[in-house]
Amino acid sequence: MKKIAIFASGNGSNFQAMVESVKNGTLPVEIGLLVCDRPDAYAIKRANREGVPTYHFSPKDFSGKREYETRLLAILQEFGIEFIVLAGYMRLIGSTLLEAYEGKIVNIHPSLLPAFPGKDAIGQALAAGVDCTGVTVHFVDAGMDTGKVIAQQAIDILPGDTSETLQEKIQMVEHVLYPAVVKKLLSEKKETIQ
Ligand code: GAR
């Protein structure tokens, strides 16, 4: 079974959805670590409750991204982490982690990328007045939500939708889509020709 780390910065509802999928047997992975860049994030409480080890850090305690990612890489290797799932981790991944985990880092974003990348994608969609947005799961590269798209699901924006109602609809989709995509990615068999 592949050992994954989940990176989060806030509430951690997508972390929880992965945990539930592992517990009910639909996601055959081991969640070996929760990484969090905000020591007060609710995601850490969830991990403690679920018995998932955590590593949390404050970027301001380091001289920069290279220094904290070098420390992070050592921790990930110590825990035997093979794959990284970003779930509401609100930082760009730098070259230290990208090179060590090439093609093995995915992210979920609350829009139909390439529309509305970056922060507050839900607010951006509402401000633009579009009648449809959605959820994207993609590989992570050095850009802001620019990596290769793996899966997308559209969601209608209805008259009267607010950022709260839209976030609720988006997260309901995320909590089903993300574990399913991670399962598919990690169970795809690599064929070897002998
Ligand atoms: C999720 O909706 C995720 O798509 C979004 O943050 C939320 C985290 O929720 N991510 C981004 O906006 C990344 N650019 P959670 O902490 O409850 O899982």
PDB file of C-alpha atoms and ligand atoms in Angstrom:
ATOM      1  CA  MET A   1       0.000   0.000   0.000  1.00  0.00           C
ATOM      2  CA  LYS A   2       1.346   3.434  -0.940  1.00  0.00           C
ATOM      3  CA  LYS A   3       2.147   5.799   1.922  1.00  0.00           C
ATOM      4  CA  ILE A   4       0.915   9.335   1.299  1.00  0.00           C
ATOM      5  CA  ALA A   5       1.255  12.695   3.040  1.00  0.00           C
ATOM      6  CA  ILE A   6      -1.552  15.230   2.973  1.00  0.00           C
ATOM      7  CA  PHE A   7      -0.651  18.926   3.121  1.00  0.00           C
ATOM      8  CA  ALA A   8      -3.280  21.349   4.492  1.00  0.00           C
ATOM      9  CA  SER A   9      -3.433  24.919   5.798  1.00  0.00           C
ATOM     10  CA  GLY A  10      -6.910  25.264   7.269  1.00  0.00           C
ATOM     11  CA  ASN A  11     -10.098  23.384   8.022  1.00  0.00           C
ATOM     12  CA  GLY A  12      -8.951  20.056   6.585  1.00  0.00           C
ATOM     13  CA  SER A  13     -12.312  18.781   5.347  1.00  0.00           C
ATOM     14  CA  ASN A  14     -10.584  17.186   2.334  1.00  0.00           C
ATOM     15  CA  PHE A  15      -8.084  15.558   4.695  1.00  0.00           C
ATOM     16  CA  GLN A  16     -11.072  14.189   6.630  1.00  0.00           C
ATOM     17  CA  ALA A  17     -12.670  12.883   3.413  1.00  0.00           C
ATOM     18  CA  MET A  18      -9.450  10.977   2.602  1.00  0.00           C
ATOM     19  CA  VAL A  19      -9.360   9.541   6.141  1.00  0.00           C
ATOM     20  CA  GLU A  20     -13.002   8.400   5.870  1.00  0.00           C
ATOM     21  CA  SER A  21     -12.306   6.773   2.488  1.00  0.00           C
ATOM     22  CA  VAL A  22      -9.357   4.887   3.965  1.00  0.00           C
ATOM     23  CA  LYS A  23     -11.452   3.836   6.969  1.00  0.00           C
ATOM     24  CA  ASN A  24     -14.354   2.555   4.844  1.00  0.00           C
ATOM     25  CA  GLY A  25     -11.996   0.624   2.597  1.00  0.00           C
ATOM     26  CA  THR A  26     -12.555   2.558  -0.638  1.00  0.00           C
ATOM     27  CA  LEU A  27      -9.087   4.185  -0.688  1.00  0.00           C
ATOM     28  CA  PRO A  28      -6.315   1.609  -0.242  1.00  0.00           C
ATOM     29  CA  VAL A  29      -3.489   3.897   0.919  1.00  0.00           C
ATOM     30  CA  GLU A  30      -1.819   4.668   4.221  1.00  0.00           C
ATOM     31  CA  ILE A  31      -2.080   8.304   5.295  1.00  0.00           C
ATOM     32  CA  GLY A  32       1.339   8.481   6.897  1.00  0.00           C
ATOM     33  CA  LEU A  33       1.534  12.180   7.717  1.00  0.00           C
ATOM     34  CA  LEU A  34      -0.375  15.458   7.798  1.00  0.00           C
ATOM     35  CA  VAL A  35       1.842  18.442   6.986  1.00  0.00           C
ATOM     36  CA  CYS A  36       0.551  21.861   7.967  1.00  0.00           C
ATOM     37  CA  ASP A  37       2.042  25.346   7.626  1.00  0.00           C
ATOM     38  CA  ARG A  38      -0.257  26.858  10.285  1.00  0.00           C
ATOM     39  CA  PRO A  39       0.166  25.527  13.806  1.00  0.00           C
ATOM     40  CA  ASP A  40      -3.405  26.625  14.742  1.00  0.00           C
ATOM     41  CA  ALA A  41      -5.137  24.959  11.758  1.00  0.00           C
ATOM     42  CA  TYR A  42      -8.168  22.794  12.502  1.00  0.00           C
ATOM     43  CA  ALA A  43      -6.696  20.113  10.193  1.00  0.00           C
ATOM     44  CA  ILE A  44      -4.152  19.326  12.951  1.00  0.00           C
ATOM     45  CA  LYS A  45      -6.927  18.642  15.468  1.00  0.00           C
ATOM     46  CA  ARG A  46      -8.548  16.298  12.958  1.00  0.00           C
ATOM     47  CA  ALA A  47      -5.257  14.426  12.447  1.00  0.00           C
ATOM     48  CA  ASN A  48      -4.703  14.084  16.193  1.00  0.00           C
ATOM     49  CA  ARG A  49      -8.229  12.732  16.577  1.00  0.00           C
ATOM     50  CA  GLU A  50      -7.619  10.212  13.787  1.00  0.00           C
ATOM     51  CA  GLY A  51      -4.193   9.129  15.039  1.00  0.00           C
ATOM     52  CA  VAL A  52      -2.414  10.468  11.933  1.00  0.00           C
ATOM     53  CA  PRO A  53       1.097  11.815  12.702  1.00  0.00           C
ATOM     54  CA  THR A  54       1.514  15.544  12.044  1.00  0.00           C
ATOM     55  CA  TYR A  55       4.358  17.849  11.168  1.00  0.00           C
ATOM     56  CA  HIS A  56       3.557  21.526  11.457  1.00  0.00           C
ATOM     57  CA  PHE A  57       5.815  24.472  10.955  1.00  0.00           C
ATOM     58  CA  SER A  58       5.749  28.260  10.650  1.00  0.00           C
ATOM     59  CA  PRO A  59       7.452  29.440   7.466  1.00  0.00           C
ATOM     60  CA  LYS A  60       8.527  32.611   9.297  1.00  0.00           C
ATOM     61  CA  ASP A  61      10.829  30.495  11.481  1.00  0.00           C
ATOM     62  CA  PHE A  62      12.894  29.664   8.375  1.00  0.00           C
ATOM     63  CA  SER A  63      15.024  31.846   6.102  1.00  0.00           C
ATOM     64  CA  GLY A  64      12.904  30.895   3.072  1.00  0.00           C
ATOM     65  CA  LYS A  65      11.172  28.204   1.035  1.00  0.00           C
ATOM     66  CA  ARG A  66      14.365  26.274   0.298  1.00  0.00           C
ATOM     67  CA  GLU A  67      15.161  25.982   4.008  1.00  0.00           C
ATOM     68  CA  TYR A  68      11.706  24.841   5.159  1.00  0.00           C
ATOM     69  CA  GLU A  69      11.266  22.485   2.207  1.00  0.00           C
ATOM     70  CA  THR A  70      14.668  20.904   2.899  1.00  0.00           C
ATOM     71  CA  ARG A  71      13.490  20.198   6.440  1.00  0.00           C
ATOM     72  CA  LEU A  72      10.132  18.973   5.109  1.00  0.00           C
ATOM     73  CA  LEU A  73      11.851  16.647   2.637  1.00  0.00           C
ATOM     74  CA  ALA A  74      13.882  15.071   5.437  1.00  0.00           C
ATOM     75  CA  ILE A  75      10.670  14.474   7.427  1.00  0.00           C
ATOM     76  CA  LEU A  76       8.830  13.043   4.408  1.00  0.00           C
ATOM     77  CA  GLN A  77      11.719  10.660   3.746  1.00  0.00           C
ATOM     78  CA  GLU A  78      11.895   9.690   7.411  1.00  0.00           C
ATOM     79  CA  PHE A  79       8.187   8.746   7.239  1.00  0.00           C
ATOM     80  CA  GLY A  80       8.652   6.861   3.956  1.00  0.00           C
ATOM     81  CA  ILE A  81       6.210   9.105   2.072  1.00  0.00           C
ATOM     82  CA  GLU A  82       5.813   8.135  -1.598  1.00  0.00           C
ATOM     83  CA  PHE A  83       3.106  10.551  -2.790  1.00  0.00           C
ATOM     84  CA  ILE A  84       1.898  14.020  -1.744  1.00  0.00           C
ATOM     85  CA  VAL A  85      -1.726  15.199  -1.774  1.00  0.00           C
ATOM     86  CA  LEU A  86      -2.248  18.948  -1.385  1.00  0.00           C
ATOM     87  CA  ALA A  87      -5.639  19.622   0.192  1.00  0.00           C
ATOM     88  CA  GLY A  88      -6.106  23.320   0.852  1.00  0.00           C
ATOM     89  CA  TYR A  89      -2.351  23.919   1.259  1.00  0.00           C
ATOM     90  CA  MET A  90      -2.080  27.578   0.390  1.00  0.00           C
ATOM     91  CA  ARG A  91       1.592  27.770  -0.650  1.00  0.00           C
ATOM     92  CA  LEU A  92       3.444  27.228  -3.896  1.00  0.00           C
ATOM     93  CA  ILE A  93       5.630  24.123  -3.888  1.00  0.00           C
ATOM     94  CA  GLY A  94       9.297  24.916  -4.558  1.00  0.00           C
ATOM     95  CA  SER A  95      11.981  23.099  -6.531  1.00  0.00           C
ATOM     96  CA  THR A  96      13.252  21.130  -3.512  1.00  0.00           C
ATOM     97  CA  LEU A  97      10.011  19.134  -3.207  1.00  0.00           C
ATOM     98  CA  LEU A  98       9.147  19.232  -6.921  1.00  0.00           C
ATOM     99  CA  GLU A  99      12.438  17.580  -7.861  1.00  0.00           C
ATOM    100  CA  ALA A 100      12.255  14.960  -5.107  1.00  0.00           C
ATOM    101  CA  TYR A 101       8.596  14.089  -5.860  1.00  0.00           C
ATOM    102  CA  GLU A 102       8.444  14.689  -9.609  1.00  0.00           C
ATOM    103  CA  GLY A 103       5.007  13.670 -10.940  1.00  0.00           C
ATOM    104  CA  LYS A 104       3.999  12.588  -7.454  1.00  0.00           C
ATOM    105  CA  ILE A 105       2.294  15.720  -6.108  1.00  0.00           C
ATOM    106  CA  VAL A 106      -1.373  16.531  -6.797  1.00  0.00           C
ATOM    107  CA  ASN A 107      -3.628  19.421  -5.815  1.00  0.00           C
ATOM    108  CA  ILE A 108      -7.333  20.174  -5.726  1.00  0.00           C
ATOM    109  CA  HIS A 109      -8.609  23.597  -6.730  1.00  0.00           C
ATOM    110  CA  PRO A 110     -12.155  25.005  -6.475  1.00  0.00           C
ATOM    111  CA  SER A 111     -12.618  26.120 -10.098  1.00  0.00           C
ATOM    112  CA  LEU A 112     -12.477  24.730 -13.613  1.00  0.00           C
ATOM    113  CA  LEU A 113      -8.831  25.566 -14.287  1.00  0.00           C
ATOM    114  CA  PRO A 114      -7.412  27.428 -16.118  1.00  0.00           C
ATOM    115  CA  ALA A 115     -10.255  29.712 -14.983  1.00  0.00           C
ATOM    116  CA  PHE A 116      -9.833  31.437 -11.617  1.00  0.00           C
ATOM    117  CA  PRO A 117      -6.440  30.214 -10.354  1.00  0.00           C
ATOM    118  CA  GLY A 118      -4.951  31.361  -7.042  1.00  0.00           C
ATOM    119  CA  LYS A 119      -6.708  32.603  -3.958  1.00  0.00           C
ATOM    120  CA  ASP A 120     -10.491  32.833  -3.467  1.00  0.00           C
ATOM    121  CA  ALA A 121     -11.440  31.001  -6.652  1.00  0.00           C
ATOM    122  CA  ILE A 122     -15.070  30.895  -5.476  1.00  0.00           C
ATOM    123  CA  GLY A 123     -15.189  34.662  -4.943  1.00  0.00           C
ATOM    124  CA  GLN A 124     -13.522  35.160  -8.319  1.00  0.00           C
ATOM    125  CA  ALA A 125     -16.186  33.043 -10.064  1.00  0.00           C
ATOM    126  CA  LEU A 126     -19.040  34.906  -8.343  1.00  0.00           C
ATOM    127  CA  ALA A 127     -17.477  38.287  -9.172  1.00  0.00           C
ATOM    128  CA  ALA A 128     -17.110  37.266 -12.822  1.00  0.00           C
ATOM    129  CA  GLY A 129     -20.830  36.447 -13.009  1.00  0.00           C
ATOM    130  CA  VAL A 130     -20.316  33.050 -14.678  1.00  0.00           C
ATOM    131  CA  ASP A 131     -23.099  30.465 -14.417  1.00  0.00           C
ATOM    132  CA  CYS A 132     -20.811  27.485 -14.041  1.00  0.00           C
ATOM    133  CA  THR A 133     -17.660  26.738 -12.063  1.00  0.00           C
ATOM    134  CA  GLY A 134     -16.318  23.496 -10.620  1.00  0.00           C
ATOM    135  CA  VAL A 135     -13.463  21.505  -9.191  1.00  0.00           C
ATOM    136  CA  THR A 136     -10.112  20.525 -10.723  1.00  0.00           C
ATOM    137  CA  VAL A 137      -7.583  17.924  -9.593  1.00  0.00           C
ATOM    138  CA  HIS A 138      -4.192  18.471 -11.220  1.00  0.00           C
ATOM    139  CA  PHE A 139      -0.531  17.583 -11.005  1.00  0.00           C
ATOM    140  CA  VAL A 140       1.562  20.230  -9.288  1.00  0.00           C
ATOM    141  CA  ASP A 141       4.275  22.162 -11.087  1.00  0.00           C
ATOM    142  CA  ALA A 142       6.120  25.361 -10.198  1.00  0.00           C
ATOM    143  CA  GLY A 143       3.255  27.620 -11.308  1.00  0.00           C
ATOM    144  CA  MET A 144       0.110  28.743  -9.540  1.00  0.00           C
ATOM    145  CA  ASP A 145      -2.476  26.031 -10.341  1.00  0.00           C
ATOM    146  CA  THR A 146      -0.913  25.434 -13.771  1.00  0.00           C
ATOM    147  CA  GLY A 147      -0.042  21.706 -13.731  1.00  0.00           C
ATOM    148  CA  LYS A 148      -1.562  19.051 -15.999  1.00  0.00           C
ATOM    149  CA  VAL A 149      -5.270  18.514 -15.315  1.00  0.00           C
ATOM    150  CA  ILE A 150      -6.234  15.009 -14.146  1.00  0.00           C
ATOM    151  CA  ALA A 151      -9.981  15.388 -13.496  1.00  0.00           C
ATOM    152  CA  GLN A 152     -12.624  18.111 -13.488  1.00  0.00           C
ATOM    153  CA  GLN A 153     -16.251  18.306 -12.433  1.00  0.00           C
ATOM    154  CA  ALA A 154     -18.552  21.207 -13.276  1.00  0.00           C
ATOM    155  CA  ILE A 155     -20.991  22.811 -10.812  1.00  0.00           C
ATOM    156  CA  ASP A 156     -23.809  25.209 -11.742  1.00  0.00           C
ATOM    157  CA  ILE A 157     -23.942  28.611 -10.088  1.00  0.00           C
ATOM    158  CA  LEU A 158     -27.609  29.342  -9.480  1.00  0.00           C
ATOM    159  CA  PRO A 159     -29.255  32.729  -8.936  1.00  0.00           C
ATOM    160  CA  GLY A 160     -29.029  33.437  -5.210  1.00  0.00           C
ATOM    161  CA  ASP A 161     -25.869  31.395  -4.682  1.00  0.00           C
ATOM    162  CA  THR A 162     -23.486  33.029  -2.197  1.00  0.00           C
ATOM    163  CA  SER A 163     -19.875  32.172  -1.477  1.00  0.00           C
ATOM    164  CA  GLU A 164     -21.148  30.024   1.413  1.00  0.00           C
ATOM    165  CA  THR A 165     -23.661  28.002  -0.640  1.00  0.00           C
ATOM    166  CA  LEU A 166     -21.237  27.639  -3.520  1.00  0.00           C
ATOM    167  CA  GLN A 167     -18.413  26.546  -1.224  1.00  0.00           C
ATOM    168  CA  GLU A 168     -20.736  23.944   0.278  1.00  0.00           C
ATOM    169  CA  LYS A 169     -21.602  22.556  -3.178  1.00  0.00           C
ATOM    170  CA  ILE A 170     -17.948  22.593  -4.247  1.00  0.00           C
ATOM    171  CA  GLN A 171     -16.735  20.822  -1.132  1.00  0.00           C
ATOM    172  CA  MET A 172     -19.396  18.108  -1.466  1.00  0.00           C
ATOM    173  CA  VAL A 173     -17.980  17.381  -4.925  1.00  0.00           C
ATOM    174  CA  GLU A 174     -14.349  17.609  -3.719  1.00  0.00           C
ATOM    175  CA  HIS A 175     -14.894  15.101  -0.922  1.00  0.00           C
ATOM    176  CA  VAL A 176     -15.997  12.442  -3.417  1.00  0.00           C
ATOM    177  CA  LEU A 177     -13.823  13.341  -6.412  1.00  0.00           C
ATOM    178  CA  TYR A 178     -10.456  13.714  -4.667  1.00  0.00           C
ATOM    179  CA  PRO A 179     -10.289  10.298  -2.916  1.00  0.00           C
ATOM    180  CA  ALA A 180     -11.504   8.642  -6.160  1.00  0.00           C
ATOM    181  CA  VAL A 181      -8.787  10.345  -8.237  1.00  0.00           C
ATOM    182  CA  VAL A 182      -6.042   9.521  -5.724  1.00  0.00           C
ATOM    183  CA  LYS A 183      -7.215   5.912  -5.679  1.00  0.00           C
ATOM    184  CA  LYS A 184      -7.076   5.710  -9.472  1.00  0.00           C
ATOM    185  CA  LEU A 185      -3.645   7.336  -9.688  1.00  0.00           C
ATOM    186  CA  LEU A 186      -2.118   5.066  -7.075  1.00  0.00           C
ATOM    187  CA  SER A 187      -3.649   1.855  -8.298  1.00  0.00           C
ATOM    188  CA  GLU A 188      -2.690   2.258 -11.957  1.00  0.00           C
ATOM    189  CA  LYS A 189      -0.375  -0.640 -12.688  1.00  0.00           C
ATOM    190  CA  LYS A 190       2.879   0.113 -14.444  1.00  0.00           C
ATOM    191  CA  GLU A 191       3.469  -2.550 -17.058  1.00  0.00           C
ATOM    192  CA  THR A 192       6.965  -3.933 -17.366  1.00  0.00           C
ATOM    193  CA  ILE A 193       8.167  -5.486 -20.581  1.00  0.00           C
ATOM    194  CA  GLN A 194      10.653  -8.283 -20.091  1.00  0.00           C
TER     195      GLN A 194
HETATM  196  C1  GAR B   1     -10.710  23.390  -0.772  1.00  0.00           C
HETATM  197  O1  GAR B   1     -11.963  23.803  -1.242  1.00  0.00           O
HETATM  198  C2  GAR B   1      -9.679  23.453  -1.870  1.00  0.00           C
HETATM  199  O2  GAR B   1     -10.214  23.241  -3.143  1.00  0.00           O
HETATM  200  C3  GAR B   1      -9.154  24.852  -1.730  1.00  0.00           C
HETATM  201  O3  GAR B   1      -9.110  25.089  -0.357  1.00  0.00           O
HETATM  202  C4  GAR B   1     -10.179  24.374   0.270  1.00  0.00           C
HETATM  203  C5  GAR B   1      -9.630  23.687   1.490  1.00  0.00           C
HETATM  204  O4  GAR B   1     -10.664  23.155   2.263  1.00  0.00           O
HETATM  205  N1  GAR B   1      -7.854  24.976  -2.314  1.00  0.00           N
HETATM  206  C6  GAR B   1      -7.416  26.050  -2.958  1.00  0.00           C
HETATM  207  O5  GAR B   1      -8.057  27.065  -3.083  1.00  0.00           O
HETATM  208  C7  GAR B   1      -6.023  25.898  -3.542  1.00  0.00           C
HETATM  209  N2  GAR B   1      -5.692  26.966  -4.426  1.00  0.00           N
HETATM  210  P1  GAR B   1     -10.379  22.107   3.431  1.00  0.00           P
HETATM  211  O6  GAR B   1      -9.239  22.676   4.296  1.00  0.00           O
HETATM  212  O7  GAR B   1     -11.661  22.031   4.187  1.00  0.00           O
HETATM  213  O8  GAR B   1      -9.995  20.806   2.789  1.00  0.00           O
END
